[in-house]
Coordinates of C-alpha atoms and ligand atoms in Angstrom, one line a residue:
M1 CA -19.6 93.7 105.4
L2 CA -19.5 90.0 106.7
C3 CA -17.6 88.3 104.7
R4 CA -15.2 91.2 104.8
S5 CA -14.6 90.3 108.7
L6 CA -14.5 87.3 108.0
L7 CA -12.1 87.7 105.3
V8 CA -9.8 89.6 107.6
L9 CA -9.7 87.4 110.3
L10 CA -8.9 84.5 108.1
A11 CA -5.9 86.3 106.6
G12 CA -5.1 87.5 109.7
L13 CA -5.0 83.6 111.3
L14 CA -2.8 83.1 107.7
L15 CA -0.2 85.0 108.8
V16 CA 0.0 84.8 112.1
Q17 CA 0.6 81.2 111.2
A18 CA 3.4 81.1 108.3
H19 CA 4.6 82.5 111.7
G20 CA 4.5 80.1 113.4
V21 CA 5.5 77.5 110.9
D22 CA 8.9 79.7 110.4
L23 CA 9.7 80.0 114.0
S24 CA 8.6 76.3 114.7
L25 CA 11.2 75.1 111.6
Q26 CA 13.9 77.4 113.5
K27 CA 13.6 75.7 116.4
R28 CA 13.3 72.1 115.1
Q29 CA 15.9 72.2 113.3
V30 CA 17.8 72.2 116.6
A31 CA 16.0 71.0 119.0
A32 CA 15.2 67.5 116.8
K33 CA 18.9 67.0 116.5
S34 CA 21.2 65.5 119.9
Y35 CA 24.0 66.8 121.4
P36 CA 26.1 64.8 123.9
P37 CA 25.6 65.7 127.7
C38 CA 27.8 68.3 129.1
G39 CA 29.3 66.5 132.2
T40 CA 32.6 63.8 130.1
S41 CA 34.0 64.1 126.9
P42 CA 31.7 64.2 124.2
P43 CA 31.8 60.4 121.5
F44 CA 34.4 60.9 119.2
D45 CA 33.7 59.5 115.5
P46 CA 36.4 57.0 113.8
A47 CA 35.6 59.1 110.6
W48 CA 37.3 62.1 112.5
S49 CA 40.2 59.4 112.6
T50 CA 41.3 61.9 109.5
F51 CA 42.8 64.4 112.1
L52 CA 44.9 62.2 114.0
S53 CA 47.0 61.4 111.0
G54 CA 50.5 62.3 110.1
A55 CA 52.7 65.1 111.0
L56 CA 51.5 68.2 112.9
D57 CA 52.1 71.6 111.5
T58 CA 52.6 74.9 113.6
G59 CA 52.1 78.0 113.6
A60 CA 52.0 81.1 115.5
D61 CA 48.3 82.1 117.6
I62 CA 46.6 85.1 116.6
T63 CA 47.5 87.6 119.9
A64 CA 46.8 90.9 119.0
C65 CA 44.6 93.1 116.3
G66 CA 45.8 94.8 113.6
N67 CA 47.3 98.5 114.6
S68 CA 46.7 100.8 117.9
K69 CA 43.8 102.1 116.9
T70 CA 42.0 98.6 116.2
W71 CA 40.7 96.3 119.3
S72 CA 38.9 94.0 118.9
L73 CA 36.6 93.1 121.8
T74 CA 36.0 89.0 122.3
Y75 CA 33.1 87.3 124.9
D76 CA 34.0 83.5 125.9
D77 CA 32.1 80.8 127.7
G78 CA 28.7 81.9 126.4
P79 CA 25.8 82.0 125.6
S80 CA 24.2 82.7 128.5
E81 CA 21.2 85.1 130.2
Y82 CA 23.3 87.7 129.9
T83 CA 24.3 87.3 126.3
P84 CA 20.9 89.4 125.1
G85 CA 21.6 92.5 126.8
L86 CA 25.1 92.8 125.5
L87 CA 23.9 92.3 121.7
D88 CA 21.3 95.1 122.9
Q89 CA 24.3 97.6 123.7
L90 CA 26.2 96.5 120.2
D91 CA 23.2 96.9 118.6
T92 CA 23.4 100.4 119.4
V93 CA 27.0 100.6 119.2
G94 CA 26.5 99.8 116.1
V95 CA 29.8 97.8 116.2
K96 CA 30.8 93.7 115.2
T97 CA 32.6 91.7 118.2
T98 CA 33.8 88.4 118.6
F99 CA 31.7 85.2 120.4
F100 CA 33.6 82.4 121.7
V101 CA 30.7 79.6 122.2
I102 CA 31.0 76.4 124.5
G103 CA 28.5 73.7 123.0
C104 CA 27.1 72.6 126.1
N105 CA 25.7 76.7 126.5
V106 CA 24.6 76.9 123.0
A107 CA 22.7 73.8 123.0
N108 CA 21.0 75.4 126.5
N109 CA 20.7 78.5 124.2
P110 CA 20.0 77.9 120.9
S111 CA 18.3 81.6 119.8
I112 CA 20.8 83.7 121.3
L113 CA 23.5 82.3 119.6
R114 CA 21.9 82.6 116.3
R115 CA 20.8 86.7 117.4
A116 CA 24.2 86.9 117.6
Y117 CA 24.9 85.0 114.3
Q118 CA 22.6 87.3 111.9
A119 CA 23.2 90.1 113.9
G120 CA 26.9 90.2 112.4
H121 CA 28.9 89.3 115.0
Q122 CA 31.6 86.4 114.6
I123 CA 30.8 83.1 116.2
G124 CA 33.6 81.1 117.3
I125 CA 34.1 78.2 119.1
H126 CA 35.5 77.7 122.6
T127 CA 35.3 73.4 123.1
W128 CA 31.6 71.8 124.3
T129 CA 33.0 71.1 128.2
H130 CA 36.0 73.6 128.9
P131 CA 38.2 71.5 129.2
S132 CA 41.8 72.3 129.6
L133 CA 43.1 70.9 126.1
P134 CA 46.6 69.4 126.5
K135 CA 45.3 67.2 129.3
L136 CA 43.0 65.4 126.8
T137 CA 43.5 62.8 124.7
S138 CA 43.7 64.1 121.2
E139 CA 40.3 62.1 120.0
Q140 CA 38.8 64.2 123.1
I141 CA 39.7 67.1 121.6
V142 CA 38.8 66.7 118.4
A143 CA 35.9 65.7 120.0
E144 CA 35.3 68.7 122.2
I145 CA 35.8 70.5 119.0
M146 CA 33.7 69.4 116.5
W147 CA 30.5 68.9 118.7
T148 CA 30.6 72.6 119.2
A149 CA 31.5 73.0 115.3
K150 CA 28.4 71.0 114.5
I151 CA 26.2 72.4 116.9
I152 CA 27.2 75.8 115.8
R153 CA 26.5 74.8 111.7
D154 CA 23.0 73.4 112.9
I155 CA 22.1 76.4 114.0
T156 CA 23.7 79.0 112.0
G157 CA 24.6 77.4 108.7
Q158 CA 28.2 78.2 109.0
T159 CA 31.1 76.1 110.8
P160 CA 34.0 78.6 111.9
T161 CA 36.9 78.8 111.2
Y162 CA 37.9 80.0 114.7
M163 CA 38.4 78.8 118.4
R164 CA 39.6 80.0 121.4
P165 CA 41.2 76.8 124.0
P166 CA 40.0 77.2 127.1
Y167 CA 42.5 79.2 129.4
G168 CA 43.9 79.5 127.0
D169 CA 45.6 76.6 127.2
I170 CA 47.6 74.8 124.7
D171 CA 50.5 73.0 123.2
A172 CA 51.9 71.7 120.1
R173 CA 50.1 68.3 120.1
V174 CA 47.0 70.1 120.7
R175 CA 47.9 73.2 118.4
G176 CA 49.1 70.8 115.8
L177 CA 45.7 69.1 116.3
L178 CA 43.3 72.6 115.7
H179 CA 45.6 73.1 112.7
K180 CA 44.7 70.2 110.9
M181 CA 41.1 70.5 111.8
G182 CA 41.8 73.9 109.5
L183 CA 41.0 76.1 112.4
K184 CA 42.8 79.2 113.3
V185 CA 43.5 79.7 116.9
V186 CA 42.5 82.8 118.6
I187 CA 44.7 83.7 122.3
W188 CA 44.9 87.4 123.5
N189 CA 47.0 90.3 124.4
R190 CA 44.8 92.1 127.2
D191 CA 42.9 89.9 130.1
T192 CA 40.8 91.7 132.1
D193 CA 40.4 88.9 134.1
D194 CA 36.5 89.2 134.5
W195 CA 35.5 86.1 135.2
E196 CA 37.4 86.1 138.4
L197 CA 34.1 89.0 139.3
Q198 CA 31.3 85.8 139.4
T199 CA 32.3 85.3 142.9
F200 CA 33.1 88.4 144.2
N201 CA 31.2 89.9 146.8
P202 CA 30.4 94.0 147.1
N203 CA 29.9 93.8 150.9
A204 CA 33.3 91.8 151.7
Q205 CA 34.9 93.2 154.3
N206 CA 38.8 91.9 154.0
S207 CA 40.6 93.4 151.0
S208 CA 40.9 89.8 149.2
Q209 CA 39.4 90.0 146.6
V210 CA 42.2 90.7 143.8
V211 CA 40.1 92.0 141.0
T212 CA 37.0 94.1 141.2
P213 CA 34.8 96.0 139.1
T214 CA 37.3 99.0 139.7
S215 CA 40.2 96.8 139.3
V216 CA 38.9 95.6 136.2
R217 CA 37.5 99.3 135.0
A218 CA 41.4 100.8 136.0
S219 CA 43.1 97.7 133.3
I220 CA 40.5 99.2 130.5
S221 CA 41.7 102.8 131.4
S222 CA 44.9 102.3 131.1
W223 CA 44.7 99.9 127.5
I224 CA 43.3 102.9 126.6
A225 CA 45.0 105.5 127.4
S226 CA 48.5 103.3 126.2
P227 CA 47.0 100.7 124.0
P228 CA 49.9 98.5 122.2
A229 CA 51.5 99.2 118.7
E230 CA 50.1 95.6 117.5
G231 CA 46.6 96.7 118.4
I232 CA 44.7 94.8 120.9
I233 CA 42.7 91.3 121.7
S234 CA 40.7 91.6 124.9
L235 CA 39.5 88.8 126.6
E236 CA 35.4 89.0 129.0
H237 CA 33.0 87.0 129.4
D238 CA 29.2 87.1 129.3
L239 CA 28.4 83.7 131.3
F240 CA 27.9 85.4 134.5
Q241 CA 25.9 88.7 135.6
L242 CA 28.7 90.7 136.2
P243 CA 31.7 90.2 134.0
A244 CA 28.9 91.0 131.2
Q245 CA 27.8 94.0 132.4
I246 CA 31.5 95.3 132.7
A247 CA 31.7 94.1 129.3
G248 CA 29.1 96.1 127.6
E249 CA 31.0 98.8 130.1
T250 CA 33.9 98.6 128.1
L251 CA 32.3 98.3 124.8
Q252 CA 30.5 102.0 125.6
R253 CA 34.3 103.7 126.6
V254 CA 36.4 101.9 123.9
S255 CA 34.2 103.0 121.2
M256 CA 34.0 106.8 123.0
A257 CA 38.0 106.4 123.0
G258 CA 37.3 106.3 119.0
F259 CA 39.1 103.6 118.3
N260 CA 37.8 101.1 115.6
I261 CA 36.4 98.1 116.9
N262 CA 36.8 94.7 114.7
T263 CA 35.8 91.2 114.9
V264 CA 38.9 88.9 114.9
A265 CA 38.2 87.6 111.3
S266 CA 38.5 91.1 109.9
C267 CA 41.3 92.2 112.3
V268 CA 43.5 88.6 110.5
G269 CA 41.5 89.3 107.4
T270 CA 40.3 86.0 106.8
A271 CA 37.1 84.4 106.8
P272 CA 35.0 83.8 109.5
Y273 CA 33.4 80.5 108.3
N274 CA 34.8 77.5 106.2
N275 CA 32.0 75.2 105.2
T276 CA 33.7 72.5 103.5
A277 CA 34.3 70.6 106.8
I278 CA 30.5 69.6 106.9
E279 CA 31.0 66.0 105.3
V280 CA 33.1 65.2 108.5
I281 CA 31.2 67.0 110.8
F282 CA 27.3 65.0 109.8
N283 CA 28.6 61.4 110.2
P284 CA 25.2 59.7 110.6
A285 CA 26.6 57.0 112.5
I286 CA 27.3 58.8 116.0
A287 CA 24.5 61.0 115.9
S288 CA 22.5 58.0 115.5
S289 CA 24.0 56.4 118.4
L290 CA 23.2 59.7 120.8
S291 CA 19.3 59.3 119.5
K292 CA 19.3 56.1 122.0
A293 CA 20.8 57.8 125.4
P294 CA 20.2 60.1 126.7
S295 CA 21.6 63.2 125.3
T296 CA 21.7 67.2 125.8
T297 CA 18.3 68.8 123.0
A298 CA 19.3 72.0 122.1
S299 CA 16.2 73.8 123.9
A300 CA 15.3 77.8 123.2
S301 CA 13.5 77.9 127.3
A302 CA 16.5 75.9 129.2
N303 CA 19.0 78.3 130.8
S304 CA 22.6 78.6 131.0
T305 CA 24.4 77.9 134.4
A306 CA 27.7 78.0 135.8
T307 CA 28.3 74.5 136.1
L308 CA 27.9 74.3 132.3
T309 CA 25.5 71.1 133.2
A310 CA 22.4 71.6 130.5
S311 CA 19.0 69.5 130.7
K312 CA 18.7 66.0 129.4
S313 CA 15.6 65.3 127.6
P314 CA 14.8 62.6 125.0
S315 CA 15.9 63.1 121.7
S316 CA 12.2 63.4 120.5
S317 CA 10.1 67.2 120.6
P318 CA 7.5 67.1 122.0
S319 CA 6.1 69.4 119.6
P320 CA 3.7 70.0 117.3
S321 CA 5.5 68.4 113.9
A322 CA 6.3 70.2 110.2
G323 CA 4.5 68.1 109.3
S324 CA 1.1 68.6 111.0
I325 CA 1.5 72.9 110.8
R326 CA 1.6 72.5 107.7
A327 CA -1.3 70.2 107.1
S328 CA -3.2 73.3 109.2
L329 CA -1.8 76.4 106.9
D330 CA -2.9 74.6 104.2
W331 CA -6.2 73.8 104.8
S332 CA -6.3 77.7 106.5
I333 CA -4.8 78.4 102.2
I334 CA -8.0 76.8 101.4
G335 CA -10.4 78.3 103.7
T336 CA -9.3 81.5 102.5
I337 CA -10.0 80.8 98.6
A338 CA -13.4 79.2 99.3
L339 CA -14.5 82.5 100.9
V340 CA -12.9 84.5 98.6
L341 CA -14.9 82.3 95.5
L342 CA -18.2 82.3 98.3
C343 CA -18.7 86.4 98.7
S344 CA -17.5 86.7 95.5
Q345 CA -20.5 84.7 94.0
L346 CA -22.6 87.4 97.3
D347 CA -21.4 89.8 96.0
V348 CA -23.8 90.0 92.7
S349 CA -26.7 90.6 95.8
N350 CA -24.1 93.4 97.3
A351 CA -23.9 91.8 100.2
F352 CA -19.4 92.1 99.6
Ligands
ZN401 ZN1 36.2 79.9 128.8

């Protein structure tokens, strides 16, 4: 009886440790890599110069989705602490949408990005620091994209092929650069202006607040009643509480109205990811230089903030190393085997 109890106890410990190794390794996969700070343009890697040469092609941006009964819900600027609530609702409704994420916010919320990806939602690039791209140099534009692509790749194993420029700001130079990087540019044809709700004050006495929850809901109502023939790509945000809350309401209403809700990649009919650029993204020299300076280290515990500031910490992770965890797991296995052998010996004397 004693042997059986000890075996059950050891087996339980084994399971817990095995699970711990899995989670720790997942966290470590991101935490061990350093990323640029959020306040300034991320560094440019000379290896990316290949994107700067040659003619810039032009092409149409993606603004619509299919036909009048299709609707692509897109959420920008996350992931944030409000994203999981939206993901819960998406799970309940059972549809897939698109998140255009900010690299700095991904660094602060890697587990939320991982959840969104694993749930089957499309992950797209929305830059590292959310600048207006036409105001940047070409090197800065490429760096904004590449660092965001890198952290998404580090967490999901996938490199996005779709991006949305912050504020929808784009010109021929920016578009040409993005196309050269293999990216499809997604704008929208319906804008809720919900981002303005971040400063909404329900107790304000004056009527200067143009965008209110009521006005956003009215916009959605009109779009549902009269959808454009080319379908809808709507713009919403999951960085702040009120916009994220209304995004959840909108999801329910669009679904109830019978629209076919799709990711942008599904609308366009091409793959959401393409990993052929990985070798360019993973340049060891630039990663090494970052490890010598203060940098943003992805942490599941840090919070996303309105100003897109990120926690700064040394690149080394204080968590136990994978090697030490694996060693303790090995000893648990050895202990379990030894106990089984011992118990089988004692079994002869009916001690089991
Ligand atoms: Zn944005």
